[in-house]
CSV table of C-alpha atoms in Angstrom, one decimal:
chain,number,residue,atom,x,y,z
A,297,UNK,CA,-0.1,0.2,0.0
A,298,UNK,CA,0.6,3.6,-1.1
A,299,UNK,CA,1.5,5.8,2.5
A,300,UNK,CA,3.2,9.1,3.6
A,301,UNK,CA,2.9,9.9,6.9
A,302,UNK,CA,4.8,13.0,8.1
A,303,UNK,CA,6.5,14.2,11.2
A,304,UNK,CA,8.1,16.6,12.8
A,305,UNK,CA,5.6,19.7,13.3
A,306,UNK,CA,4.8,21.6,16.4
A,307,UNK,CA,4.8,25.1,18.8
A,308,UNK,CA,7.5,27.0,17.5
A,309,UNK,CA,8.9,31.3,17.7
A,310,UNK,CA,9.4,33.0,14.9
A,311,UNK,CA,12.6,33.9,13.6
A,312,UNK,CA,13.1,29.4,14.4
A,313,UNK,CA,13.7,26.7,11.8
A,314,UNK,CA,12.0,23.6,11.9
A,315,UNK,CA,12.0,20.4,10.1
A,316,UNK,CA,9.1,18.1,8.2
A,317,UNK,CA,9.8,14.2,7.6
A,318,UNK,CA,7.7,12.4,5.4
A,319,UNK,CA,7.9,8.7,5.7
A,320,UNK,CA,6.9,7.3,2.2
A,321,UNK,CA,6.6,3.9,2.2
A,322,UNK,CA,5.3,1.1,-1.6
A,323,UNK,CA,7.1,3.5,-3.7
A,324,UNK,CA,10.4,4.6,-3.8
A,325,UNK,CA,10.5,8.6,-3.2
A,326,UNK,CA,13.4,8.8,-6.4
A,327,UNK,CA,10.8,7.1,-9.3
A,328,UNK,CA,7.8,10.2,-7.9
A,329,UNK,CA,7.8,14.0,-8.4
A,330,UNK,CA,7.2,14.7,-4.6
A,331,UNK,CA,5.0,17.4,-3.2
A,332,UNK,CA,4.7,19.7,0.5
A,333,UNK,CA,1.1,21.7,0.4
A,334,UNK,CA,0.2,23.8,3.7
A,335,UNK,CA,-3.8,24.3,5.3
A,336,UNK,CA,-4.4,27.2,7.6
A,337,UNK,CA,-7.0,25.2,9.4
A,338,UNK,CA,-10.3,26.3,7.8
A,339,UNK,CA,-9.3,27.6,4.9
A,340,UNK,CA,-7.6,26.4,1.9
A,341,UNK,CA,-4.6,24.9,0.5
A,342,UNK,CA,-1.2,26.4,-0.9
A,343,UNK,CA,1.1,24.4,-2.3
A,344,UNK,CA,4.6,25.6,-0.7
A,345,UNK,CA,7.2,23.3,-2.8
A,346,UNK,CA,7.9,20.0,-6.1
A,347,UNK,CA,10.8,18.1,-6.0
A,348,UNK,CA,11.2,16.0,-9.4
A,349,UNK,CA,12.0,12.5,-9.3
A,350,UNK,CA,15.4,12.4,-10.2
A,351,UNK,CA,16.0,16.1,-9.0
A,352,UNK,CA,16.4,18.5,-11.2
A,353,UNK,CA,13.2,20.6,-10.7
A,354,UNK,CA,12.5,22.5,-7.3
A,355,UNK,CA,9.7,25.1,-6.5
A,356,UNK,CA,8.9,26.8,-4.5
A,357,UNK,CA,6.2,29.2,-3.4
A,358,UNK,CA,7.3,32.4,-3.4
A,359,UNK,CA,5.7,33.1,-0.3
A,360,UNK,CA,8.5,30.9,1.1
A,361,UNK,CA,11.7,30.7,-1.5
A,362,UNK,CA,14.3,31.6,0.5
A,363,UNK,CA,13.4,30.2,3.7
A,364,UNK,CA,12.0,26.7,3.0
A,365,UNK,CA,14.6,24.3,1.2
A,366,UNK,CA,12.7,20.9,0.0
A,367,UNK,CA,15.1,18.1,-0.1
A,368,UNK,CA,14.7,13.4,-0.4
A,369,UNK,CA,16.6,10.8,0.9
A,370,UNK,CA,16.2,7.7,-1.6
A,371,UNK,CA,18.0,5.6,0.5
A,372,UNK,CA,15.5,6.4,3.6
A,373,UNK,CA,12.6,6.8,1.0
A,374,UNK,CA,11.6,10.4,2.9
A,375,UNK,CA,11.1,13.3,2.1
A,376,UNK,CA,12.1,16.5,4.0
A,377,UNK,CA,10.8,20.5,4.4
A,378,UNK,CA,13.6,22.5,5.7
A,379,UNK,CA,11.6,25.6,6.9
A,380,UNK,CA,13.7,28.4,8.5
A,381,UNK,CA,12.7,32.1,9.7
A,382,UNK,CA,9.7,31.1,10.5
A,383,UNK,CA,6.4,33.2,10.5
A,384,UNK,CA,3.6,33.4,12.1
A,385,UNK,CA,1.8,33.5,8.4
A,386,UNK,CA,3.5,29.6,8.2
A,387,UNK,CA,1.4,28.3,10.5
A,388,UNK,CA,-0.5,25.4,9.1
A,389,UNK,CA,-1.5,21.9,8.3
A,390,UNK,CA,1.8,20.6,5.9
A,391,UNK,CA,0.6,17.5,4.1
A,392,UNK,CA,3.2,16.1,1.2
A,393,UNK,CA,1.4,14.5,-1.4
A,394,UNK,CA,3.0,12.7,-4.3
A,395,UNK,CA,2.6,13.0,-8.4
A,396,UNK,CA,0.7,10.1,-9.6
A,397,UNK,CA,2.7,9.9,-13.0
A,398,UNK,CA,6.4,8.1,-12.3
A,399,UNK,CA,9.0,10.5,-13.4
A,400,UNK,CA,5.8,13.1,-14.5
A,401,UNK,CA,5.7,16.6,-12.2
A,402,UNK,CA,3.0,17.0,-10.8
A,403,UNK,CA,0.3,15.0,-13.4
A,404,UNK,CA,-2.2,14.7,-9.9
A,405,UNK,CA,-1.4,14.6,-6.3
A,406,UNK,CA,-2.3,11.0,-4.9
A,407,UNK,CA,-1.9,9.7,-1.9
A,408,UNK,CA,-1.3,12.5,0.7
A,409,UNK,CA,-0.4,12.4,3.8
A,410,UNK,CA,-2.2,13.5,7.2
A,411,UNK,CA,-0.3,16.6,8.0
A,412,UNK,CA,1.6,17.7,10.9
A,413,UNK,CA,0.8,21.2,12.4
A,414,UNK,CA,3.4,24.3,12.7
A,415,UNK,CA,2.3,27.0,14.8
A,416,UNK,CA,5.0,29.6,14.7
A,417,UNK,CA,4.0,31.9,17.7
A,418,UNK,CA,5.6,33.9,20.8
B,51,UNK,CA,0.8,33.0,-11.0
B,52,UNK,CA,-2.7,31.4,-12.2
B,53,UNK,CA,-5.6,31.8,-10.6
B,54,UNK,CA,-8.1,28.9,-10.0
B,55,UNK,CA,-11.9,30.4,-9.3
B,56,UNK,CA,-14.5,28.0,-8.1
B,57,UNK,CA,-18.3,28.3,-8.2
B,58,UNK,CA,-20.4,28.4,-6.1
B,59,UNK,CA,-18.8,28.4,-2.7
B,60,UNK,CA,-21.4,26.5,-1.6
B,61,UNK,CA,-23.0,23.6,-2.7
B,62,UNK,CA,-27.0,22.2,-0.6
B,63,UNK,CA,-27.2,18.7,-2.7
B,64,UNK,CA,-30.2,16.8,-1.9
B,65,UNK,CA,-29.2,13.3,-1.7
B,66,UNK,CA,-29.1,11.3,-4.5
B,67,UNK,CA,-29.7,14.8,-7.3
B,68,UNK,CA,-27.3,16.5,-8.9
B,69,UNK,CA,-24.1,18.8,-8.0
B,70,UNK,CA,-22.0,20.9,-10.7
B,71,UNK,CA,-19.5,22.5,-9.9
B,72,UNK,CA,-17.0,24.9,-12.1
B,73,UNK,CA,-13.5,25.9,-12.4
B,74,UNK,CA,-12.1,29.0,-14.0
B,75,UNK,CA,-8.9,29.5,-14.8
B,76,UNK,CA,-6.3,32.7,-15.4
B,77,UNK,CA,-4.8,31.5,-18.5
B,78,UNK,CA,-5.1,28.8,-20.6
B,79,UNK,CA,-4.6,26.1,-19.1
B,80,UNK,CA,-2.9,24.4,-21.9
B,81,UNK,CA,1.3,22.7,-20.9
B,82,UNK,CA,2.6,23.0,-23.7
B,83,UNK,CA,2.7,19.6,-24.8
B,84,UNK,CA,-0.6,19.7,-25.6
B,85,UNK,CA,-1.8,18.2,-21.8
B,86,UNK,CA,-4.0,20.2,-19.3
B,87,UNK,CA,-3.5,19.9,-16.0
B,88,UNK,CA,-6.5,20.3,-14.1
B,89,UNK,CA,-7.1,18.0,-11.9
B,90,UNK,CA,-10.3,17.2,-8.9
B,91,UNK,CA,-9.4,17.0,-5.7
B,92,UNK,CA,-12.1,15.6,-1.9
B,93,UNK,CA,-11.8,17.0,1.4
B,94,UNK,CA,-14.1,15.2,3.5
B,95,UNK,CA,-14.3,16.5,7.3
B,96,UNK,CA,-10.6,15.0,9.0
B,97,UNK,CA,-9.3,14.5,6.3
B,98,UNK,CA,-6.6,15.1,4.0
B,99,UNK,CA,-7.8,15.9,-0.1
B,100,UNK,CA,-7.9,13.3,-2.5
B,101,UNK,CA,-7.6,13.5,-5.6
B,102,UNK,CA,-10.4,12.2,-7.9
B,103,UNK,CA,-10.3,13.3,-11.4
B,104,UNK,CA,-6.4,14.2,-13.2
B,105,UNK,CA,-5.7,15.9,-16.8
B,106,UNK,CA,-9.5,17.1,-16.3
B,107,UNK,CA,-11.5,13.7,-16.4
B,108,UNK,CA,-9.3,11.0,-15.9
B,109,UNK,CA,-10.7,8.9,-13.1
B,110,UNK,CA,-8.6,7.6,-10.0
B,111,UNK,CA,-8.1,4.6,-9.6
B,112,UNK,CA,-11.4,3.8,-7.4
B,113,UNK,CA,-12.3,6.8,-7.7
B,114,UNK,CA,-17.1,6.6,-8.3
B,115,UNK,CA,-17.9,6.1,-11.8
B,116,UNK,CA,-20.9,9.1,-10.8
B,117,UNK,CA,-17.6,12.2,-10.1
B,118,UNK,CA,-17.2,13.2,-13.8
B,119,UNK,CA,-14.4,16.3,-15.1
B,120,UNK,CA,-14.9,17.9,-18.2
B,121,UNK,CA,-13.6,21.3,-20.3
B,122,UNK,CA,-11.1,23.0,-21.7
B,123,UNK,CA,-9.1,25.8,-22.3
B,124,UNK,CA,-9.9,27.8,-19.0
B,125,UNK,CA,-13.5,27.2,-17.8
B,126,UNK,CA,-13.8,23.4,-16.1
B,127,UNK,CA,-17.0,21.6,-14.6
B,128,UNK,CA,-17.3,18.5,-12.3
B,129,UNK,CA,-20.1,16.0,-12.2
B,130,UNK,CA,-21.6,14.6,-9.3
B,131,UNK,CA,-24.1,12.2,-11.0
B,132,UNK,CA,-26.4,11.7,-7.8
B,133,UNK,CA,-24.5,13.0,-4.9
B,134,UNK,CA,-24.5,10.5,-1.9
B,135,UNK,CA,-23.6,11.3,2.1
B,136,UNK,CA,-20.3,10.7,1.8
B,137,UNK,CA,-19.7,12.9,-0.8
B,138,UNK,CA,-19.9,15.5,1.3
B,139,UNK,CA,-17.0,18.5,1.8
B,140,UNK,CA,-14.8,20.9,0.2
B,141,UNK,CA,-13.7,19.8,-3.4
B,142,UNK,CA,-11.4,22.1,-4.9
B,143,UNK,CA,-9.8,21.8,-8.8
B,144,UNK,CA,-6.6,22.5,-9.1
B,145,UNK,CA,-3.9,23.6,-11.7
B,146,UNK,CA,-0.4,21.4,-12.5
B,147,UNK,CA,0.7,23.4,-16.0
B,148,UNK,CA,2.6,26.2,-14.7
B,149,UNK,CA,4.3,26.6,-11.4
B,150,UNK,CA,4.0,27.4,-9.3
B,151,UNK,CA,0.6,25.5,-9.2
B,152,UNK,CA,-2.3,26.6,-7.7
B,153,UNK,CA,-6.2,25.4,-6.3
B,154,UNK,CA,-9.9,27.0,-6.5
B,155,UNK,CA,-11.1,28.2,-3.4
B,156,UNK,CA,-13.5,25.5,-2.6
B,157,UNK,CA,-17.1,24.6,-2.7
B,158,UNK,CA,-18.6,22.7,0.2
B,159,UNK,CA,-20.6,20.2,-1.2
B,160,UNK,CA,-23.9,19.6,1.9
B,161,UNK,CA,-27.4,17.8,2.3
B,162,UNK,CA,-30.0,19.9,2.7
C-alpha cells in the first residue's frame, strides 16, 4: 500500500527553524515527484514546494522562497522540508503528497499524508 | 501565478440529486506538451485531500463513476451525478500546467 506519514511539526517561535519529514512506503521517492502543500485549518490549500523524481527540478512558492528547502533521502525513502526564519503566517497543517505519474511533475497528487501541524507563535 | 476561481462557494444538494462545480482559470491550462493539467480533489471533514480526477476528465483508480470532469482551456466542471452522503466535503480544483501549482478556493458540498 502506498502511504505517506509526516512528522516534525510543533510549536516554534518566530524566526526559528523546523524540519518536517515525510516517510514514504509502498513506492520509491526517487521514481516520483513529491510535493509539500499546506493548509491553514478551516481554509484552502497552498502549494509550498516540489521536487522532481530525479531532483533536476525544484520549485517553491514565492511566500517561502529563500527560507524553505525541500530535499529527499532516496536510501531512507524520505522527503524533507527544512523551514527557516519561520513567520506567524507559516502556521498551517503541512501535507506531503506524491505525483501519480512516475517521472512526471504534478499530473495529480495522490496519496496525501495526514499532515503535520506547524504553529509559529511567541 | 494562475488564479483559479471556483463557483459556487457552497452547494446544498438533496441526496440522489446532481451537483455541479465550476472552475475557471485566469489563463489557458493547455501545456506546451498538449496536455491540460487540471485536477479535482475532495476533502472530507477531518481528512486530507483525495484526488478524484486528473487531466480534466480521468478518474483516478477506485473513484466512483458518479464523478465526472469536463472542460477545456480555461473553463472546467466537476459533476456528481447522484450525490451520496459520503460526498459531503470541500472540493478543490488544481492546476499544475504552470508552476507554481495553484488551487481554487474550494466548494463546500452539503446535504440539504
